[in-house]
Amino acid sequence: MFEMEAGKNEIFVTAPGKVILFGEHAVVYGKPALAGSLDLSTFVHVWHKDQDICLRLVDFSMTLHWTIKQMAESFGGFMCKDVHDVAMFSAEDIERLHSNAQLCVPADQRTSVDIPAVLVFLYLYSSIVGSKGITQLLPLDVEVASCLPIGAGLGSSASYTTCLSAAMLKAVDAIGKKGLNSSDLELVNQWAFSAEHILHGRPSGVDNAVSVFGGLINFKAGEITPVKCPVLEILLIDTKVKRETKTLVDKVHKRKSVWPAVVQPVLDAIGAITDTVQHNFNLGNTDFSELTQLIDMNQGLLSTLGVSHPKLDEICHLAMQYGFSGKLTGAGGGGCAYCLVPPGSVGLEELMRDLKQKGFCCWRTNVGRSGVLLHKNVEEMRQSKNNIPKCFAK
Ligand code: PMV
């Protein structure tokens, strides 16, 4: 049995968010999409306590406590026997988890368990840490903070489920004996995917795959394939307009039902753009002038599908004035856009200044770096990332 000693054996984990570079919406109809890991990550720090379990969600300004007894009584039914038998929760299981969670918090804090991040924690803690047996539950303090905007289509939830899965698996010594090997990553991915069901009902698995394995992946009809590509620099821009993926997917579906002969060729063209980009990457050809034209075309086609937004159009037009190409990423209707930053570009600072003046948030970041990482200590964690939440910075 792994023993966490106070002050020692702290666990530090980071896991990146994702950006869809090409192919969103068409992917719903069996076309390929390309998604890559971002330099923006979620951070988790776990350390041993004398008693109780504590979850600090820094971005929600929320701290919750449970006693070991409460955990054992309320969530004993969720403990798995072997961490390699990853549970897949049904809707009824999630409902049961939710009602048990409500009984565990004071009446004035009941709404906190409506926050899916809390349920995900209870699920992963009780399933994974509980796998050692009900008498072996560890008193842990778990602190989480993220650089990713929530609900903007950048995979913030998958980076959270990935980080927590890795941290809980590490706490019971199931992974990370010498860094993270491929079977460790596979296990983290299975748990993260399983936890994503609590958040999204029927997730595609792209977000957690990117967060766990990093790099760039091709996603087509449920199949996930790594793609060799250079690390790409992008400017990521948040419109701060909230949107619901489901509403936008439904919108495209409606358009397709009304005008199948118009919409199908648009989806085919988006698929052809993604195939072209991937083909070039496979050949080791990163022709930035071609990539930027393909980005422009993809944005035009998404606009035709009705999933752009005046703020997204404004960003793309502004980018064009400075010679950059941008498109929405994810579901659209708000959320984020990205602009490709080819090496040696000029005018980026000016573009960023204008975007900020217009009230947008933007980050200069890279696509295609590492996935989930276990860090030896806080220093190493800080050094490995360009963007760090305040609570983990010096
Ligand atoms: O914005 P996100 O991360 O929810 O991306 C949605 C991508 C879609 O293609 C629009 C939907 C999907 O399930 O693939």
Coordinates of C-alpha atoms and ligand atoms in Angstrom, one line a residue:
M1 CA 0.0 0.0 0.0
F2 CA 1.3 3.4 -1.0
E3 CA 1.7 5.7 1.9
M4 CA 1.6 9.4 1.5
E5 CA 3.6 11.0 4.2
A6 CA 2.7 14.6 5.1
G7 CA 5.0 17.0 3.4
K8 CA 6.3 14.3 1.1
N9 CA 4.7 12.5 -1.8
E10 CA 2.7 15.5 -2.8
I11 CA 1.2 15.0 -6.3
F12 CA 1.4 17.7 -9.0
V13 CA -0.5 17.1 -12.2
T14 CA -1.2 19.2 -15.3
A15 CA -3.3 18.4 -18.3
P16 CA -3.9 20.6 -21.3
G17 CA -7.0 21.8 -23.0
K18 CA -7.7 21.3 -26.7
V19 CA -8.4 23.3 -29.8
I20 CA -10.2 22.0 -32.9
L21 CA -8.1 23.2 -35.8
F22 CA -10.3 21.9 -38.6
G23 CA -13.5 19.8 -39.1
E24 CA -15.9 20.7 -36.3
H25 CA -19.6 20.0 -37.1
A26 CA -18.6 18.0 -40.2
V27 CA -17.2 15.4 -37.7
V28 CA -20.7 14.8 -36.4
Y29 CA -21.5 13.5 -39.9
G30 CA -18.6 11.1 -40.2
K31 CA -16.0 13.5 -41.6
P32 CA -12.5 13.8 -40.0
A33 CA -11.5 16.6 -37.5
L34 CA -8.1 17.6 -36.3
A35 CA -7.7 18.6 -32.7
G36 CA -4.6 19.5 -30.8
S37 CA -3.4 20.1 -27.2
L38 CA -3.0 23.7 -26.0
D39 CA -0.4 25.2 -23.8
L40 CA -3.2 26.2 -21.5
S41 CA -3.8 23.6 -18.8
T42 CA -5.6 22.6 -15.6
F43 CA -3.4 22.2 -12.5
V44 CA -4.0 19.8 -9.6
H45 CA -2.1 19.6 -6.3
V46 CA -2.8 16.8 -3.9
W47 CA -1.3 16.4 -0.5
H48 CA -1.8 14.3 2.6
K49 CA -4.0 15.5 5.5
D50 CA -4.4 14.1 9.0
Q51 CA -8.1 13.6 8.5
D52 CA -10.9 14.4 6.2
I53 CA -11.0 15.0 2.5
C54 CA -11.0 18.5 1.1
L55 CA -11.6 19.7 -2.4
R56 CA -10.6 23.3 -3.3
L57 CA -12.0 24.5 -6.6
V58 CA -10.1 27.8 -6.9
D59 CA -11.9 29.0 -10.0
F60 CA -15.3 28.5 -8.3
S61 CA -14.0 30.0 -5.0
M62 CA -15.3 26.9 -3.4
T63 CA -13.9 24.6 -0.7
L64 CA -15.7 21.4 0.4
H65 CA -14.9 19.0 3.1
W66 CA -16.0 15.4 3.8
T67 CA -15.1 13.1 6.6
I68 CA -13.7 9.7 5.8
K69 CA -16.8 8.2 7.5
Q70 CA -19.1 10.2 5.3
M71 CA -17.2 9.1 2.2
A72 CA -17.3 5.5 3.2
E73 CA -21.0 5.6 4.1
S74 CA -22.3 7.6 1.1
F75 CA -20.0 6.4 -1.7
G76 CA -19.0 2.9 -0.6
G77 CA -21.3 1.6 -3.3
F78 CA -19.2 3.3 -6.0
M79 CA -15.9 1.9 -5.0
C80 CA -14.4 -0.4 -7.6
K81 CA -12.4 -3.6 -6.8
D82 CA -9.7 -3.1 -9.3
V83 CA -8.7 0.3 -10.9
H84 CA -8.2 -1.5 -14.2
D85 CA -11.9 -2.3 -14.4
V86 CA -13.0 1.2 -15.3
A87 CA -16.7 1.8 -14.5
M88 CA -19.0 3.3 -17.1
F89 CA -21.7 5.2 -15.3
S90 CA -25.4 4.9 -16.4
A91 CA -27.7 7.9 -16.0
E92 CA -29.2 6.1 -12.9
D93 CA -25.7 5.8 -11.4
I94 CA -25.1 9.5 -11.9
E95 CA -28.5 10.3 -10.3
R96 CA -27.6 8.1 -7.3
L97 CA -24.2 9.8 -7.0
H98 CA -25.9 13.2 -7.0
S99 CA -28.5 12.3 -4.3
N100 CA -25.9 10.7 -2.1
A101 CA -23.7 13.7 -2.5
Q102 CA -26.5 16.0 -1.5
L103 CA -26.9 14.1 1.8
C104 CA -23.2 14.8 2.6
V105 CA -23.3 18.6 2.6
P106 CA -25.0 21.0 4.9
A107 CA -28.4 22.1 3.7
D108 CA -27.1 25.7 2.8
Q109 CA -24.4 24.2 0.5
R110 CA -26.7 21.7 -1.4
T111 CA -26.3 23.6 -4.7
S112 CA -22.6 22.9 -4.6
V113 CA -23.2 19.3 -5.6
D114 CA -25.0 20.6 -8.7
I115 CA -21.6 21.7 -9.8
P116 CA -20.6 18.7 -12.0
A117 CA -16.9 19.2 -11.1
V118 CA -17.8 18.2 -7.5
L119 CA -19.6 15.1 -8.6
V120 CA -16.7 14.1 -10.8
F121 CA -14.4 14.4 -7.8
L122 CA -16.6 12.3 -5.6
Y123 CA -16.9 9.7 -8.4
L124 CA -13.1 9.5 -9.1
Y125 CA -12.2 9.6 -5.4
S126 CA -14.6 6.9 -4.3
S127 CA -14.0 4.7 -7.3
I128 CA -10.2 4.9 -7.5
V129 CA -9.1 5.7 -3.9
G130 CA -11.9 3.4 -2.7
S131 CA -10.4 0.5 -4.7
K132 CA -8.0 -0.1 -1.9
G133 CA -10.9 -1.0 0.4
I134 CA -13.3 1.0 2.6
T135 CA -10.9 1.0 5.5
Q136 CA -8.0 2.4 3.5
L137 CA -9.6 5.7 2.3
L138 CA -6.9 8.4 2.2
P139 CA -7.4 11.8 3.8
L140 CA -6.4 14.1 1.0
D141 CA -6.4 17.8 0.2
V142 CA -7.0 18.4 -3.5
E143 CA -6.6 21.8 -5.0
V144 CA -7.6 22.5 -8.6
A145 CA -7.1 25.7 -10.7
S146 CA -7.2 26.2 -14.5
C147 CA -5.9 28.6 -17.1
L148 CA -8.7 27.5 -19.4
P149 CA -11.9 29.5 -19.7
I150 CA -14.9 27.3 -18.7
G151 CA -17.6 26.5 -21.3
A152 CA -15.7 28.1 -24.2
G153 CA -15.0 24.8 -26.2
L154 CA -11.4 24.5 -25.1
G155 CA -11.8 21.2 -23.3
S156 CA -11.6 22.6 -19.8
S157 CA -13.8 19.8 -18.4
A158 CA -11.7 17.0 -20.0
S159 CA -8.5 18.6 -18.7
Y160 CA -10.1 18.6 -15.2
T161 CA -11.2 14.9 -15.5
T162 CA -7.8 14.0 -16.9
C163 CA -5.9 15.8 -14.1
L164 CA -8.0 14.3 -11.3
S165 CA -7.9 10.8 -12.8
A166 CA -4.2 10.9 -12.9
A167 CA -3.9 12.4 -9.4
M168 CA -6.2 9.8 -7.9
L169 CA -4.5 6.9 -9.7
K170 CA -1.1 8.2 -8.5
A171 CA -2.4 8.5 -4.9
V172 CA -3.0 4.8 -4.9
D173 CA 0.2 4.1 -6.7
A174 CA -1.5 2.6 -9.8
I175 CA 0.5 4.8 -12.2
G176 CA 3.6 6.8 -12.4
K177 CA 6.2 4.5 -11.0
K178 CA 8.7 6.0 -13.5
G179 CA 6.9 8.9 -15.2
L180 CA 3.9 8.0 -17.2
N181 CA 4.2 5.0 -19.6
S182 CA 1.8 4.2 -22.3
S183 CA -0.3 1.8 -20.2
D184 CA -0.5 4.5 -17.5
L185 CA -1.8 7.0 -20.1
E186 CA -4.3 4.4 -21.4
L187 CA -5.6 3.9 -17.9
V188 CA -5.8 7.7 -17.2
N189 CA -7.7 8.1 -20.5
Q190 CA -10.2 5.4 -19.6
W191 CA -11.0 7.0 -16.3
A192 CA -11.1 10.5 -17.8
F193 CA -13.5 9.3 -20.5
S194 CA -15.7 7.6 -17.9
A195 CA -15.8 10.8 -15.8
E196 CA -16.6 12.8 -18.9
H197 CA -19.9 10.9 -19.1
I198 CA -20.9 12.6 -15.8
L199 CA -20.3 16.0 -17.4
H200 CA -21.5 15.4 -21.0
G201 CA -23.7 12.4 -21.2
R202 CA -22.3 11.0 -24.4
P203 CA -18.8 12.5 -25.0
S204 CA -17.0 11.8 -28.2
G205 CA -13.7 11.1 -26.4
V206 CA -11.7 13.6 -28.4
D207 CA -11.2 16.1 -25.6
N208 CA -9.9 13.6 -23.1
A209 CA -7.7 11.9 -25.7
V210 CA -6.0 15.2 -26.5
S211 CA -5.7 16.1 -22.9
V212 CA -4.1 12.7 -22.0
F213 CA -1.9 12.0 -25.0
G214 CA -1.2 15.6 -26.2
G215 CA 0.0 16.4 -29.7
L216 CA -2.5 16.5 -32.6
I217 CA -5.1 13.9 -33.3
N218 CA -7.4 12.9 -36.2
F219 CA -10.8 12.0 -35.1
K220 CA -13.2 10.3 -37.4
A221 CA -16.3 8.2 -36.7
G222 CA -15.1 7.5 -33.1
E223 CA -11.6 6.5 -34.3
I224 CA -8.7 8.5 -32.8
T225 CA -5.4 8.5 -34.6
P226 CA -2.3 10.5 -33.7
V227 CA -1.0 12.9 -36.4
K228 CA 2.6 14.0 -36.8
C229 CA 2.7 17.7 -36.9
P230 CA 5.0 20.5 -36.0
V231 CA 4.2 22.6 -32.9
L232 CA 2.0 25.4 -34.3
E233 CA 1.7 28.8 -32.8
I234 CA -1.7 30.3 -32.6
L235 CA -3.5 33.3 -31.1
L236 CA -6.5 32.0 -29.2
I237 CA -9.3 34.5 -28.7
D238 CA -12.3 34.2 -26.4
T239 CA -15.4 36.1 -27.5
K240 CA -16.8 35.6 -24.0
V241 CA -20.1 34.8 -25.6
K242 CA -21.6 31.7 -23.9
R243 CA -22.8 29.0 -26.2
E244 CA -24.2 25.5 -26.0
T245 CA -22.6 22.8 -28.2
K246 CA -25.9 20.9 -28.4
T247 CA -27.9 24.0 -29.7
L248 CA -25.4 24.6 -32.5
V249 CA -25.2 20.9 -33.4
D250 CA -29.0 20.9 -33.6
K251 CA -29.0 24.0 -35.7
V252 CA -26.8 22.3 -38.3
H253 CA -28.9 19.2 -38.2
K254 CA -32.0 21.3 -38.9
R255 CA -30.4 23.1 -41.8
K256 CA -29.3 19.8 -43.2
S257 CA -32.8 18.3 -43.0
V258 CA -34.3 21.4 -44.8
W259 CA -31.6 21.7 -47.4
P260 CA -29.7 18.4 -47.7
A261 CA -28.5 19.1 -51.2
V262 CA -26.9 22.4 -50.0
V263 CA -25.6 21.4 -46.6
Q264 CA -24.1 18.0 -47.6
P265 CA -21.6 19.5 -50.1
V266 CA -20.6 22.0 -47.4
L267 CA -19.9 19.2 -44.9
D268 CA -18.0 17.3 -47.7
A269 CA -15.9 20.4 -48.4
I270 CA -15.0 20.8 -44.7
G271 CA -14.0 17.1 -44.7
A272 CA -11.8 17.7 -47.8
I273 CA -10.1 20.7 -46.1
T274 CA -9.2 18.5 -43.0
D275 CA -8.0 15.7 -45.3
T276 CA -5.8 18.1 -47.2
V277 CA -4.2 19.5 -44.0
Q278 CA -3.6 16.1 -42.6
H279 CA -2.1 14.8 -45.9
N280 CA 0.3 17.8 -45.9
F281 CA 1.3 17.1 -42.3
N282 CA 1.9 13.5 -43.0
L283 CA 4.2 14.5 -45.8
G284 CA 6.0 16.8 -43.4
N285 CA 4.9 19.7 -45.4
T286 CA 3.8 22.8 -43.3
D287 CA 3.1 25.3 -46.0
F288 CA 1.8 28.2 -44.0
S289 CA 0.4 30.1 -46.9
E290 CA -1.7 27.1 -47.9
L291 CA -2.7 26.5 -44.3
T292 CA -4.0 30.1 -43.9
Q293 CA -6.1 29.8 -47.0
L294 CA -7.6 26.5 -45.8
I295 CA -8.4 28.2 -42.4
D296 CA -10.2 31.0 -44.3
M297 CA -12.2 28.5 -46.4
N298 CA -13.1 26.5 -43.3
Q299 CA -14.4 29.6 -41.6
G300 CA -16.5 30.5 -44.6
L301 CA -18.1 27.1 -44.7
L302 CA -18.8 27.2 -41.0
S303 CA -20.5 30.5 -41.5
T304 CA -22.6 29.0 -44.3
L305 CA -23.7 26.3 -41.8
G306 CA -24.9 29.2 -39.5
V307 CA -22.6 28.6 -36.6
S308 CA -20.5 31.7 -36.7
H309 CA -21.4 34.8 -34.6
P310 CA -21.0 38.5 -35.2
K311 CA -18.2 38.6 -32.6
L312 CA -16.4 35.7 -34.3
D313 CA -16.8 37.4 -37.7
E314 CA -15.4 40.6 -36.1
I315 CA -12.3 38.7 -34.9
C316 CA -11.7 37.1 -38.3
H317 CA -12.0 40.5 -40.1
L318 CA -9.7 42.2 -37.7
A319 CA -7.2 39.4 -38.0
M320 CA -7.3 39.7 -41.8
Q321 CA -6.5 43.4 -41.6
Y322 CA -3.2 42.4 -40.0
G323 CA -2.6 39.6 -42.5
F324 CA -3.7 36.7 -40.3
S325 CA -6.2 34.0 -40.9
G326 CA -8.7 33.0 -38.2
K327 CA -11.6 30.7 -37.7
L328 CA -14.0 29.7 -34.9
T329 CA -13.0 26.6 -33.0
G330 CA -15.5 24.1 -31.5
A331 CA -19.2 24.6 -31.7
G332 CA -19.2 28.3 -32.6
G333 CA -22.1 30.6 -31.9
G334 CA -19.6 32.4 -29.5
G335 CA -16.9 30.7 -27.6
C336 CA -13.4 30.9 -29.2
A337 CA -11.6 31.6 -32.4
Y338 CA -8.0 31.1 -33.3
C339 CA -5.6 32.7 -35.7
L340 CA -2.6 30.9 -37.0
V341 CA 0.7 32.7 -36.3
P342 CA 3.2 31.6 -39.0
P343 CA 6.9 31.9 -38.0
G344 CA 8.3 35.4 -38.5
S345 CA 4.8 37.0 -38.6
V346 CA 4.6 40.7 -38.0
G347 CA 1.7 42.7 -36.6
L348 CA 0.7 40.2 -33.9
E349 CA 1.2 42.7 -31.0
E350 CA -0.9 45.2 -32.8
L351 CA -3.7 42.7 -33.5
M352 CA -3.6 41.6 -29.8
R353 CA -3.9 45.3 -28.7
D354 CA -6.9 45.9 -31.0
L355 CA -8.6 42.7 -29.8
K356 CA -8.1 43.6 -26.2
Q357 CA -9.4 47.1 -26.8
K358 CA -12.6 45.5 -28.2
G359 CA -13.0 43.5 -25.0
F360 CA -11.8 40.1 -26.2
C361 CA -9.5 37.9 -24.2
C362 CA -6.5 36.5 -26.1
W363 CA -3.6 34.1 -25.5
R364 CA -0.6 33.6 -27.6
T365 CA -0.1 29.8 -27.3
N366 CA 1.1 26.6 -28.9
V367 CA -0.7 23.6 -30.2
G368 CA 0.6 20.1 -30.2
R369 CA 2.8 19.9 -27.0
S370 CA 2.6 17.3 -24.3
G371 CA -0.5 15.8 -22.7
V372 CA -1.0 15.0 -19.0
L373 CA 2.1 15.3 -16.9
L374 CA 3.1 14.2 -13.4
H375 CA 5.5 16.7 -11.9
K376 CA 8.1 16.0 -9.3
N377 CA 7.5 19.3 -7.4
V378 CA 5.9 22.7 -7.8
E379 CA 9.1 24.2 -9.3
E380 CA 9.2 21.6 -12.0
M381 CA 5.5 22.2 -12.7
R382 CA 6.0 26.0 -12.9
Q383 CA 8.9 25.5 -15.3
S384 CA 7.0 23.3 -17.6
K385 CA 4.2 25.7 -18.4
N386 CA 4.1 29.2 -19.8
N387 CA 0.7 30.0 -18.2
I388 CA 0.1 29.3 -14.6
P389 CA -2.9 30.0 -12.3
K390 CA -2.1 32.6 -9.7
C391 CA -2.5 30.2 -6.8
F392 CA 0.4 28.0 -8.2
A393 CA 2.6 30.9 -9.3
K394 CA 5.4 32.1 -7.0
Ligands
PMV1 O1 -17.0 23.4 -28.6 P1 -16.9 22.0 -28.4 O2 -15.6 21.5 -27.7 O3 -18.1 21.5 -27.6 O4 -16.8 21.2 -29.8 C1 -17.9 20.8 -30.5 C2 -17.5 20.1 -31.8 C3 -18.7 19.8 -32.6 O5 -18.1 19.2 -33.8 C4 -19.5 21.0 -33.0 C5 -19.6 18.8 -32.0 C6 -19.0 17.4 -31.8 O6 -19.5 16.6 -31.0 O7 -18.0 17.0 -32.4

